[in-house]
Coordinates of C-alpha atoms in Angstrom, one line a residue:
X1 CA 122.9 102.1 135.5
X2 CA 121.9 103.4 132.4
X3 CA 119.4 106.0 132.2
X4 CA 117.4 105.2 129.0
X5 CA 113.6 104.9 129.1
X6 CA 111.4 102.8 126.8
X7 CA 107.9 102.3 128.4
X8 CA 108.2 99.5 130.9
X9 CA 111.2 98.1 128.9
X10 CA 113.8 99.5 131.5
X11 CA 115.6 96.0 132.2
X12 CA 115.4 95.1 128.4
X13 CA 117.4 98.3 127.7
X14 CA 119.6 98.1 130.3
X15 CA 120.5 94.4 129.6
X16 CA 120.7 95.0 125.1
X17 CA 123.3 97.5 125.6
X18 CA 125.3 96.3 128.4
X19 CA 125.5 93.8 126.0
X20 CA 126.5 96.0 123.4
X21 CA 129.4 97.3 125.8
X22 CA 128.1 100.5 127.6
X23 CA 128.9 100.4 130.8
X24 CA 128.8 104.2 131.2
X25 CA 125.8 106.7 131.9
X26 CA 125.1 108.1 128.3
X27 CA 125.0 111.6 127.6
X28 CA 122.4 112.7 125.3
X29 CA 121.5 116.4 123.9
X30 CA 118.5 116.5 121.0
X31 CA 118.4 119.9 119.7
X32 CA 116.2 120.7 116.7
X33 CA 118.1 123.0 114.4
X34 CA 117.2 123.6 111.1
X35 CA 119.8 124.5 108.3
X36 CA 119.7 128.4 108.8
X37 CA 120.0 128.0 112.8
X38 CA 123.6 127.6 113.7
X39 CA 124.7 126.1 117.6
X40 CA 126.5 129.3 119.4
X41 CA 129.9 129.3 120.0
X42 CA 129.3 129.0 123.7
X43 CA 127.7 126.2 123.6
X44 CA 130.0 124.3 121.2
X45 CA 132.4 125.3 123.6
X46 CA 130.6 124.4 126.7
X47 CA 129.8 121.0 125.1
X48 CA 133.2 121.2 124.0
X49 CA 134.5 121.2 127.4
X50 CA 132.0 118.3 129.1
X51 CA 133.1 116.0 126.7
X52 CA 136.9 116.8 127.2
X53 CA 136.6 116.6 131.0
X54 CA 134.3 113.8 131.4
X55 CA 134.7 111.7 128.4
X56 CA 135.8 109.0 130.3
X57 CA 132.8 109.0 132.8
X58 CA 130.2 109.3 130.7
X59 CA 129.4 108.4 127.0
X60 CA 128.4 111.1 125.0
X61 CA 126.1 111.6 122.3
X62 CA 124.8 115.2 121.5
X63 CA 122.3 114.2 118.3
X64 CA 120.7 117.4 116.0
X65 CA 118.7 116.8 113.7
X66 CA 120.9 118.0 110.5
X67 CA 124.2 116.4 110.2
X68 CA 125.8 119.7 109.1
X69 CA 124.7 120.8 112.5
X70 CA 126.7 117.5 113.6
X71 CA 129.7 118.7 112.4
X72 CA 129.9 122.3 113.3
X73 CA 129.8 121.3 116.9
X74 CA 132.0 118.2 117.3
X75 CA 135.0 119.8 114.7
X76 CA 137.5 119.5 116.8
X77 CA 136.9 116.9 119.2
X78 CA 138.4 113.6 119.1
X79 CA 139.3 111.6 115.9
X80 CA 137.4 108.8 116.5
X81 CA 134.3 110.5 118.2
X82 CA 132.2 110.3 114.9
X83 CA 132.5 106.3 114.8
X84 CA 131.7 106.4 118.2
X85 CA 128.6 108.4 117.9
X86 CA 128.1 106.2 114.6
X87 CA 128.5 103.0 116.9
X88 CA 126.2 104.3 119.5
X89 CA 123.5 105.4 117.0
X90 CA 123.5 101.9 115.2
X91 CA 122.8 100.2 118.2
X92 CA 119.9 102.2 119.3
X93 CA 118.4 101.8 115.7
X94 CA 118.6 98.3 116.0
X95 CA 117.4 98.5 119.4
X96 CA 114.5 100.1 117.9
X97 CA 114.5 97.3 115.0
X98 CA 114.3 94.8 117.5
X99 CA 111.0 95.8 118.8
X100 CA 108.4 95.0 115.9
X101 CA 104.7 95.8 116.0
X102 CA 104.8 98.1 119.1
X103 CA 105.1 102.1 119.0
X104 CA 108.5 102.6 119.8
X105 CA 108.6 105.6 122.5
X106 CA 112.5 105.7 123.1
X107 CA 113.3 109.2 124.6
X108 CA 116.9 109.9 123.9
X109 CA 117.1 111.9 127.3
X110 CA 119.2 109.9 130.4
X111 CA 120.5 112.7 131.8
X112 CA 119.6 115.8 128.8
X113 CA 116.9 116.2 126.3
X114 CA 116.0 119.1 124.1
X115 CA 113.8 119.0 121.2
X116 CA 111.2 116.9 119.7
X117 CA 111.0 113.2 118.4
X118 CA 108.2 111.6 116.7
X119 CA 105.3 111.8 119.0
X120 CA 107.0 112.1 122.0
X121 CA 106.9 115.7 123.3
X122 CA 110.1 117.3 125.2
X123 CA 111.3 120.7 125.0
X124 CA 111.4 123.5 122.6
X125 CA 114.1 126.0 124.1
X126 CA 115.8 129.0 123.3
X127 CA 119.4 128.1 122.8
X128 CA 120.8 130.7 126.2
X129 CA 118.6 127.4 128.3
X130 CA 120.2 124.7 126.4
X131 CA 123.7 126.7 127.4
X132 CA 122.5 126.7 130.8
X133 CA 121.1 123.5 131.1
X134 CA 124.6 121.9 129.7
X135 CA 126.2 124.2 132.3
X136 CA 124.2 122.6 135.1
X137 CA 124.8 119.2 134.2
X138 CA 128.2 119.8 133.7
X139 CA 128.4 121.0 137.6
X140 CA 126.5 117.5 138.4
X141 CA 129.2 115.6 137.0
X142 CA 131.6 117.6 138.8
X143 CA 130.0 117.5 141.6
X144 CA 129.7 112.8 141.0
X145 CA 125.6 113.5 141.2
X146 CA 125.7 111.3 138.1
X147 CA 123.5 109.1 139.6
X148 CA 120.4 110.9 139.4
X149 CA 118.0 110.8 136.7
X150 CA 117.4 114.4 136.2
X151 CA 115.1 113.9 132.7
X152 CA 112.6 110.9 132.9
X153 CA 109.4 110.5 130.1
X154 CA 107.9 113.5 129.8
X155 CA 107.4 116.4 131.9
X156 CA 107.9 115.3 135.4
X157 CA 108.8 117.6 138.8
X158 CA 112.3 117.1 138.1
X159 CA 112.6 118.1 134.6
X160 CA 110.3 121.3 135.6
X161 CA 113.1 122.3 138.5
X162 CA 115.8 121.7 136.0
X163 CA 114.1 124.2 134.2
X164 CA 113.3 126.7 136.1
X165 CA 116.8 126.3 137.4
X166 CA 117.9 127.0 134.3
X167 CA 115.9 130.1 133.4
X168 CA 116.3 131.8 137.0
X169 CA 120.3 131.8 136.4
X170 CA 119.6 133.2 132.9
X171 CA 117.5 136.2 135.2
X172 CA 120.1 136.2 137.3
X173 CA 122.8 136.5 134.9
X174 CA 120.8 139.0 132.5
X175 CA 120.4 141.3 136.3
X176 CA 124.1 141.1 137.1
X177 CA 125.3 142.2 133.8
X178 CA 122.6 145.0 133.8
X179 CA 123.9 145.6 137.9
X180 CA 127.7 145.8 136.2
X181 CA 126.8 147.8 133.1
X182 CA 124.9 150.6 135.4
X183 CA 127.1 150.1 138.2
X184 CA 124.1 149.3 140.4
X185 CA 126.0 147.9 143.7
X186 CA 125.6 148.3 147.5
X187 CA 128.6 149.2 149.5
X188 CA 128.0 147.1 153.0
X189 CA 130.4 148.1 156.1
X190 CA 131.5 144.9 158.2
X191 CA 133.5 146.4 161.3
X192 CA 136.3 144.7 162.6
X193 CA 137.1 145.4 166.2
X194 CA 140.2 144.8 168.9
X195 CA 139.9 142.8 171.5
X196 CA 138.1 145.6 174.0
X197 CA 135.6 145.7 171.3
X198 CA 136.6 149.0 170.4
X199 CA 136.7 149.6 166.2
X200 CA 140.0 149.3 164.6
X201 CA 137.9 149.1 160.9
X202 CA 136.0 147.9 158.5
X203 CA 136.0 145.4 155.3
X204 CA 133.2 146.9 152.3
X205 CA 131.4 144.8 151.1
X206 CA 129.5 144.8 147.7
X207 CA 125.9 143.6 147.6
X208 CA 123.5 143.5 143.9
X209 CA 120.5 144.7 144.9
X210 CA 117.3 142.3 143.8
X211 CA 115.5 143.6 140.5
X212 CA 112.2 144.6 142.9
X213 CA 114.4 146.2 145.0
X214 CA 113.3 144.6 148.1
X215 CA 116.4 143.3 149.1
X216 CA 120.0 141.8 147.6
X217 CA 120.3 138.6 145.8
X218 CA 122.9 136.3 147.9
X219 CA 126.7 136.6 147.6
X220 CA 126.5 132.6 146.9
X221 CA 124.4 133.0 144.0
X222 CA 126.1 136.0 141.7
X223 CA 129.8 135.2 143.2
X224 CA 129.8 131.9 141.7
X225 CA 128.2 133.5 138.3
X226 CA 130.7 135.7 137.6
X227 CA 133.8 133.5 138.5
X228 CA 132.0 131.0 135.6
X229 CA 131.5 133.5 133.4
X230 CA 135.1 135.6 133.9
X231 CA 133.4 139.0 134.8
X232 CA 135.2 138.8 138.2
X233 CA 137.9 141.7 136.9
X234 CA 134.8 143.6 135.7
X235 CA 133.1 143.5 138.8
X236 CA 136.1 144.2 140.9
X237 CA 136.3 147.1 138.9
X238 CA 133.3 148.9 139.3
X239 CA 133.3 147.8 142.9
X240 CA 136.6 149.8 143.3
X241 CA 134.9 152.6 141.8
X242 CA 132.5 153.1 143.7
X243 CA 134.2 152.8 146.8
X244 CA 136.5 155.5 145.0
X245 CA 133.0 157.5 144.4
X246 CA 131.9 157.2 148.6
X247 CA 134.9 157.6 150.2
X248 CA 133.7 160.8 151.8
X249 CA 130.6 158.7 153.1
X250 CA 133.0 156.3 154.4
X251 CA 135.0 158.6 156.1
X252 CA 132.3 159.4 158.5
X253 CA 132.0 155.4 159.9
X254 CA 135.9 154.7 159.5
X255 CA 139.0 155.9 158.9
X256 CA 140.7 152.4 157.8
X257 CA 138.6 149.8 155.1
X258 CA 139.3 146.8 153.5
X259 CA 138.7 146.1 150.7
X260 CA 139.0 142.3 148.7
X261 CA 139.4 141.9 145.0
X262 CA 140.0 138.8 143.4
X263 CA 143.3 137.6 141.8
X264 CA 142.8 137.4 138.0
X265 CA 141.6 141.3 138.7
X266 CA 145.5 141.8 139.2
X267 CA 145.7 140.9 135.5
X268 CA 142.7 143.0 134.6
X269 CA 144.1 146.7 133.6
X270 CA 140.8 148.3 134.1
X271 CA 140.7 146.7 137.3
X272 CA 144.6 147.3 138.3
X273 CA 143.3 151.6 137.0
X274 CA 140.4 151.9 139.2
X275 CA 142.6 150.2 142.3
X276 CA 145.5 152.7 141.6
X277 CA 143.0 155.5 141.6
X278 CA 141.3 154.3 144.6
X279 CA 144.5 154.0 146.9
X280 CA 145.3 157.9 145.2
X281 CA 142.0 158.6 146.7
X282 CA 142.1 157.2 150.0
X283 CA 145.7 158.9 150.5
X284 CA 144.0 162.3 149.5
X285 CA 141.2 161.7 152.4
X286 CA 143.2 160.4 155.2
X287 CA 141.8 156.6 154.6
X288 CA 144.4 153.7 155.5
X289 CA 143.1 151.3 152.8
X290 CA 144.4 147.2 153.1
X291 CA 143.9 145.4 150.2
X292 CA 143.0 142.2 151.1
X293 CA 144.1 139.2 148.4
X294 CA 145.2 135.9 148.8
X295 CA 149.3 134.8 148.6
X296 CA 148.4 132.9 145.2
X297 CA 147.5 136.3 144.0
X298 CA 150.4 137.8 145.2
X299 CA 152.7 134.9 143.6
X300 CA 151.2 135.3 140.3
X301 CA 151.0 139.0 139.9
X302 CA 154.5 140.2 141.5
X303 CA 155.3 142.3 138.5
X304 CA 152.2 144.5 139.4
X305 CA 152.3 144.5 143.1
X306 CA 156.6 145.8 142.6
X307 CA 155.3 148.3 140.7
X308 CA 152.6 148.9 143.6
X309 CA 155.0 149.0 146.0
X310 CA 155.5 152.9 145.8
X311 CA 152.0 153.3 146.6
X312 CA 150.8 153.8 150.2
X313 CA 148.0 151.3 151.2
X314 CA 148.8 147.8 153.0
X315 CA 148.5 144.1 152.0
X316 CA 146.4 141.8 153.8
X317 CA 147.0 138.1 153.0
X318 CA 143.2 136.8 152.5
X319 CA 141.8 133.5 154.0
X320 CA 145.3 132.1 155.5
X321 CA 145.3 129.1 155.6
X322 CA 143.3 127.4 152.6
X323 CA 144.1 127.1 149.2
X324 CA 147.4 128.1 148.3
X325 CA 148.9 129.7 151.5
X326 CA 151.9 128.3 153.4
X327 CA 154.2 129.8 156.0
X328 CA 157.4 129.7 153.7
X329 CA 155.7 131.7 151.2
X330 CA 153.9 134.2 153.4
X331 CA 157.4 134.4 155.0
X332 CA 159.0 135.4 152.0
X333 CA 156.1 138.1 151.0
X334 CA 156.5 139.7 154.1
X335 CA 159.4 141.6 153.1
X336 CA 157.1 143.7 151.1
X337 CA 156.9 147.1 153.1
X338 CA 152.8 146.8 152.2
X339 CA 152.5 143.2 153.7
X340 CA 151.1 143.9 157.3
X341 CA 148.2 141.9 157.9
X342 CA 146.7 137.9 158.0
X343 CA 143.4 137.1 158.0
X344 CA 143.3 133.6 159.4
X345 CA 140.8 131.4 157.3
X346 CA 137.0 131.7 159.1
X347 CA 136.6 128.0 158.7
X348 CA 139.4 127.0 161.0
X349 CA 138.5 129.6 163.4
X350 CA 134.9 127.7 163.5
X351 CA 136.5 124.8 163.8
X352 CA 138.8 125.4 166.5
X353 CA 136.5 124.3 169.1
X354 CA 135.2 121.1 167.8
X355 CA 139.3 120.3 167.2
X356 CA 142.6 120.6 168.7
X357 CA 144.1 120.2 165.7
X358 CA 142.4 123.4 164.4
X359 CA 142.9 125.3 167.4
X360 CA 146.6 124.2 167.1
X361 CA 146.8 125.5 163.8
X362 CA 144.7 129.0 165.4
X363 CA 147.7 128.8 167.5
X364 CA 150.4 128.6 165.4
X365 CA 149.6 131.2 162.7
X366 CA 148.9 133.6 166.0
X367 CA 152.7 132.8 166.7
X368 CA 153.5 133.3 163.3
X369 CA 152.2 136.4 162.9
X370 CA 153.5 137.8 166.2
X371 CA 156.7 136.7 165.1
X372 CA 156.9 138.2 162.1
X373 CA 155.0 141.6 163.7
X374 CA 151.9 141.4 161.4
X375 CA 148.4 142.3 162.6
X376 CA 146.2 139.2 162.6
X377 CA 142.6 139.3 162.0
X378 CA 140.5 135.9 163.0
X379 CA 137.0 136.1 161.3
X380 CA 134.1 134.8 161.9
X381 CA 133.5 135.5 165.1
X382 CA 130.7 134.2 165.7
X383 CA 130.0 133.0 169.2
X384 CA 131.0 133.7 172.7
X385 CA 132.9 130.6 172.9
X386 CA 135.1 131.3 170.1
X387 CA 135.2 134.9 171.5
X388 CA 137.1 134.0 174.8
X389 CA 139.1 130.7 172.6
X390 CA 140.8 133.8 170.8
X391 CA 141.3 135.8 174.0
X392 CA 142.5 133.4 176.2
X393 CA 145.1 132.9 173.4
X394 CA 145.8 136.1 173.4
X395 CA 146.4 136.1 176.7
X396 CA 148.4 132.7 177.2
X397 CA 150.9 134.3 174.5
X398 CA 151.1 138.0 175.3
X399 CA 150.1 138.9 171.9
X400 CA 150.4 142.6 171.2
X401 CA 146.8 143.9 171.9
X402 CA 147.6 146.2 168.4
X403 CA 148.2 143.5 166.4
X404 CA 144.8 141.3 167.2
X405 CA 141.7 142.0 165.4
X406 CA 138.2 140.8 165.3
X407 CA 135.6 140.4 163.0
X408 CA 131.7 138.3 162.8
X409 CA 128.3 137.8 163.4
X410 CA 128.9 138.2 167.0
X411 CA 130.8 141.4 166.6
X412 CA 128.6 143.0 163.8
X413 CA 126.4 142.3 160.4
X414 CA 126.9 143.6 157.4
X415 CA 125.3 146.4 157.1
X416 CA 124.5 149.3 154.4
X417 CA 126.6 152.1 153.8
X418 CA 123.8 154.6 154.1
X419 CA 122.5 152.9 157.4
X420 CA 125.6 153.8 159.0
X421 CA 125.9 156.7 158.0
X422 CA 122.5 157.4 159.2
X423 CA 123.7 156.0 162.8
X424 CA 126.7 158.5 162.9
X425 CA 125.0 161.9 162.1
X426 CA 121.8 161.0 164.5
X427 CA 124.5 160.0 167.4

């Protein structure tokens, strides 16, 4: 289907350019830009990018109102993308030919419209909600939503939660870089405990607290932020920081933390400073720090971690058993002095009860890790039932009560650094 509107014409549109060949959903930006305005570099990019990546999906036709405008974003593209957008814009003028002695109210808008035409009103925006608006459609084609109609004639519901969509990530955005710049970040303590409940220690956590401060804006929506905008090595820095800054605060819950960082942060020098400071500073204190990362960032930064190696603090291979982690390679990595610890993958531990397959997999890394005399931590913990699954494993194996670990909702909740604090000196 092909998301054009014109009045009650749907089906005549629909069946004049399947006729015409497009078979495709087509792709239309309309962004008024005078002369003296020029399209951002990020946006050319970002458009840049849909069009590279889902060319072949979808066909594309980003219209401004100056031709000079025309060029500036699409130099570079493909060769013969300017007689296709020629092609595509001849057949809607003679679509428009076609219908004589009626007001012709084609929005150019099946999926994206910006700007205004004729008497037909859309949206005037500020070019940062054009950037995010392409983003979001962009994450709808990746995500094969192409089937909904997102802009329809006019202002409708949907284009209004596009919008505000739109502008609450630009908030967001504008608060996390304000969050990084002041280093305004919540340390959280998630205890990890043996299998007699007792603590063994605890991963920190970093939180952004809301702009009203009355509470923190969710993991799920600034993670994802700053892995699509690259400030994941920023963050990780001033995360590292500030655990660097409260390590006395932290010595008072724990005497062993973990602490994840992300593996382009490996390549990040600031990042790769504060962490070498960091595991300087937890030495100093009598801290055990783990570092947890995944074996991808492991393979891809060995040259750093070698040069790590002198340093006292352990390696925790991160969500075992997703992504990029396989037995021959953690094998291998093991022979790193640092390399002490797996923490098996939460979703498989959830899934171990619904699954034998899963729990034969819970299994085998247990084995694995025994085998190779690493500490194994199963997360998310968070039922009884899953609770006793891992003990009785324990049990049926004789794993080395030392080397299991625990950590969930059942166990604990994340909780502020201060509040535990609090809990120690009142106790």
């Amino acid at each position: 289907m092909i998301n054009f509107w014109l009045e009650n014409r749907d089906e005549f549109v629909y069946r004049y350019l399947s006729e015409k060949g497009y078979k495709n959903k087509i792709f239309m930006v309309i962004i008024e830009s005078p002369e003296e305005i020029t399209v951002s570099e990020r946006i050319r990019s970002k458009i840049f990018n849909l069009f590279k990546n889902y060319g072949s999906e979808v066909d594309l036709l980003f219209w401004f109102f100056d031709e000079k405008s025309i060029k500036v974003v699409f130099n570079g593209l493909a060769k013969n993308f300017h007689q296709r957008f020629e092609k595509i814009w001849k057949d809607i003028s003679l679509l428009s030919e076609n219908i004589s002695g009626e007001e012709f109210s084609f929005v150019r808008k099946p999926i994206l419209a910006i700007g205004k035409i004729n008497t037909v009103k859309l949206f005037d925006l500020h070019y940062e909600e054009i950037e995010e608006i392409v983003e979001l459609i962009t994450e709808d084609l990746k995500s094969n939503a192409t089937e909904k109609i997102i802009f329809v004639k006019d202002y409708t519901e949907q284009t209004d939660l596009l919008l505000n969509k739109a502008r609450e990530r630009i908030r967001l955005r504008k608060h996390v870089e304000r969050a990084l710049k002041e280093r305004d970040i919540t340390l959280f303590v998630h205890y990890i405990f043996d299998l007699e409940l007792k603590k063994k220690g605890a991963e920190i956590l970093a939180r952004i607290p809301k702009p009203d401060r009355s509470g923190y804006v969710s993991a799920g929506l600034f993670i994802p932020y700053l892995e699509r905008e690259n400030l994941t090595g920023e963050f990780d820095k001033v995360v590292l920081s500030t655990v660097r800054d409260n390590l006395e605060n932290l010595k008072l819950v724990t005497d062993r933390i973990f602490v994840n960082i992300y593996p382009s942060s490996l390549s990040y020098a600031s990042a790769v400073e504060e962490l070498i400071k960091l595991i300087d500073g937890c030495n100093d204190i009598g801290i055990d720090l783990v570092l947890e990362i995944t074996e991808y960032a492991i393979v891809t930064n060995k040259q750093i971690l070698e040069y790590l190696q002198e340093k006292k603090f352990t390696i925790a291979f991160d969500d075992f058993g997703s992504g990029y982690t396989n037995f021959e390679t953690v094998g291998e990595l093991a022979k790193y002095k640092n390399a002490k610890v797996i923490k098996l993958d939460g979703k498989i531990v959830q899934n171990m009860l619904n699954s034998e397959i899963y729990r034969s997999i819970v299994e085998s890394v247990s084995l694995f890790a025994q085998k190779i005399d690493m500490e194994i931590v199963y997360e998310f913990i968070s039922s009884e039932k899953i609770f006793n699954e891992i003990r009785k494993i324990a049990e049926t194996y004789s794993f080395k009560p030392d080397k299991i670990s625990l950590q969930g909702f059942l166990l604990h909740k994340p909780t502020p650094l201060e509040e535990e604090i609090k809990k120690v000196k009142t106790s």
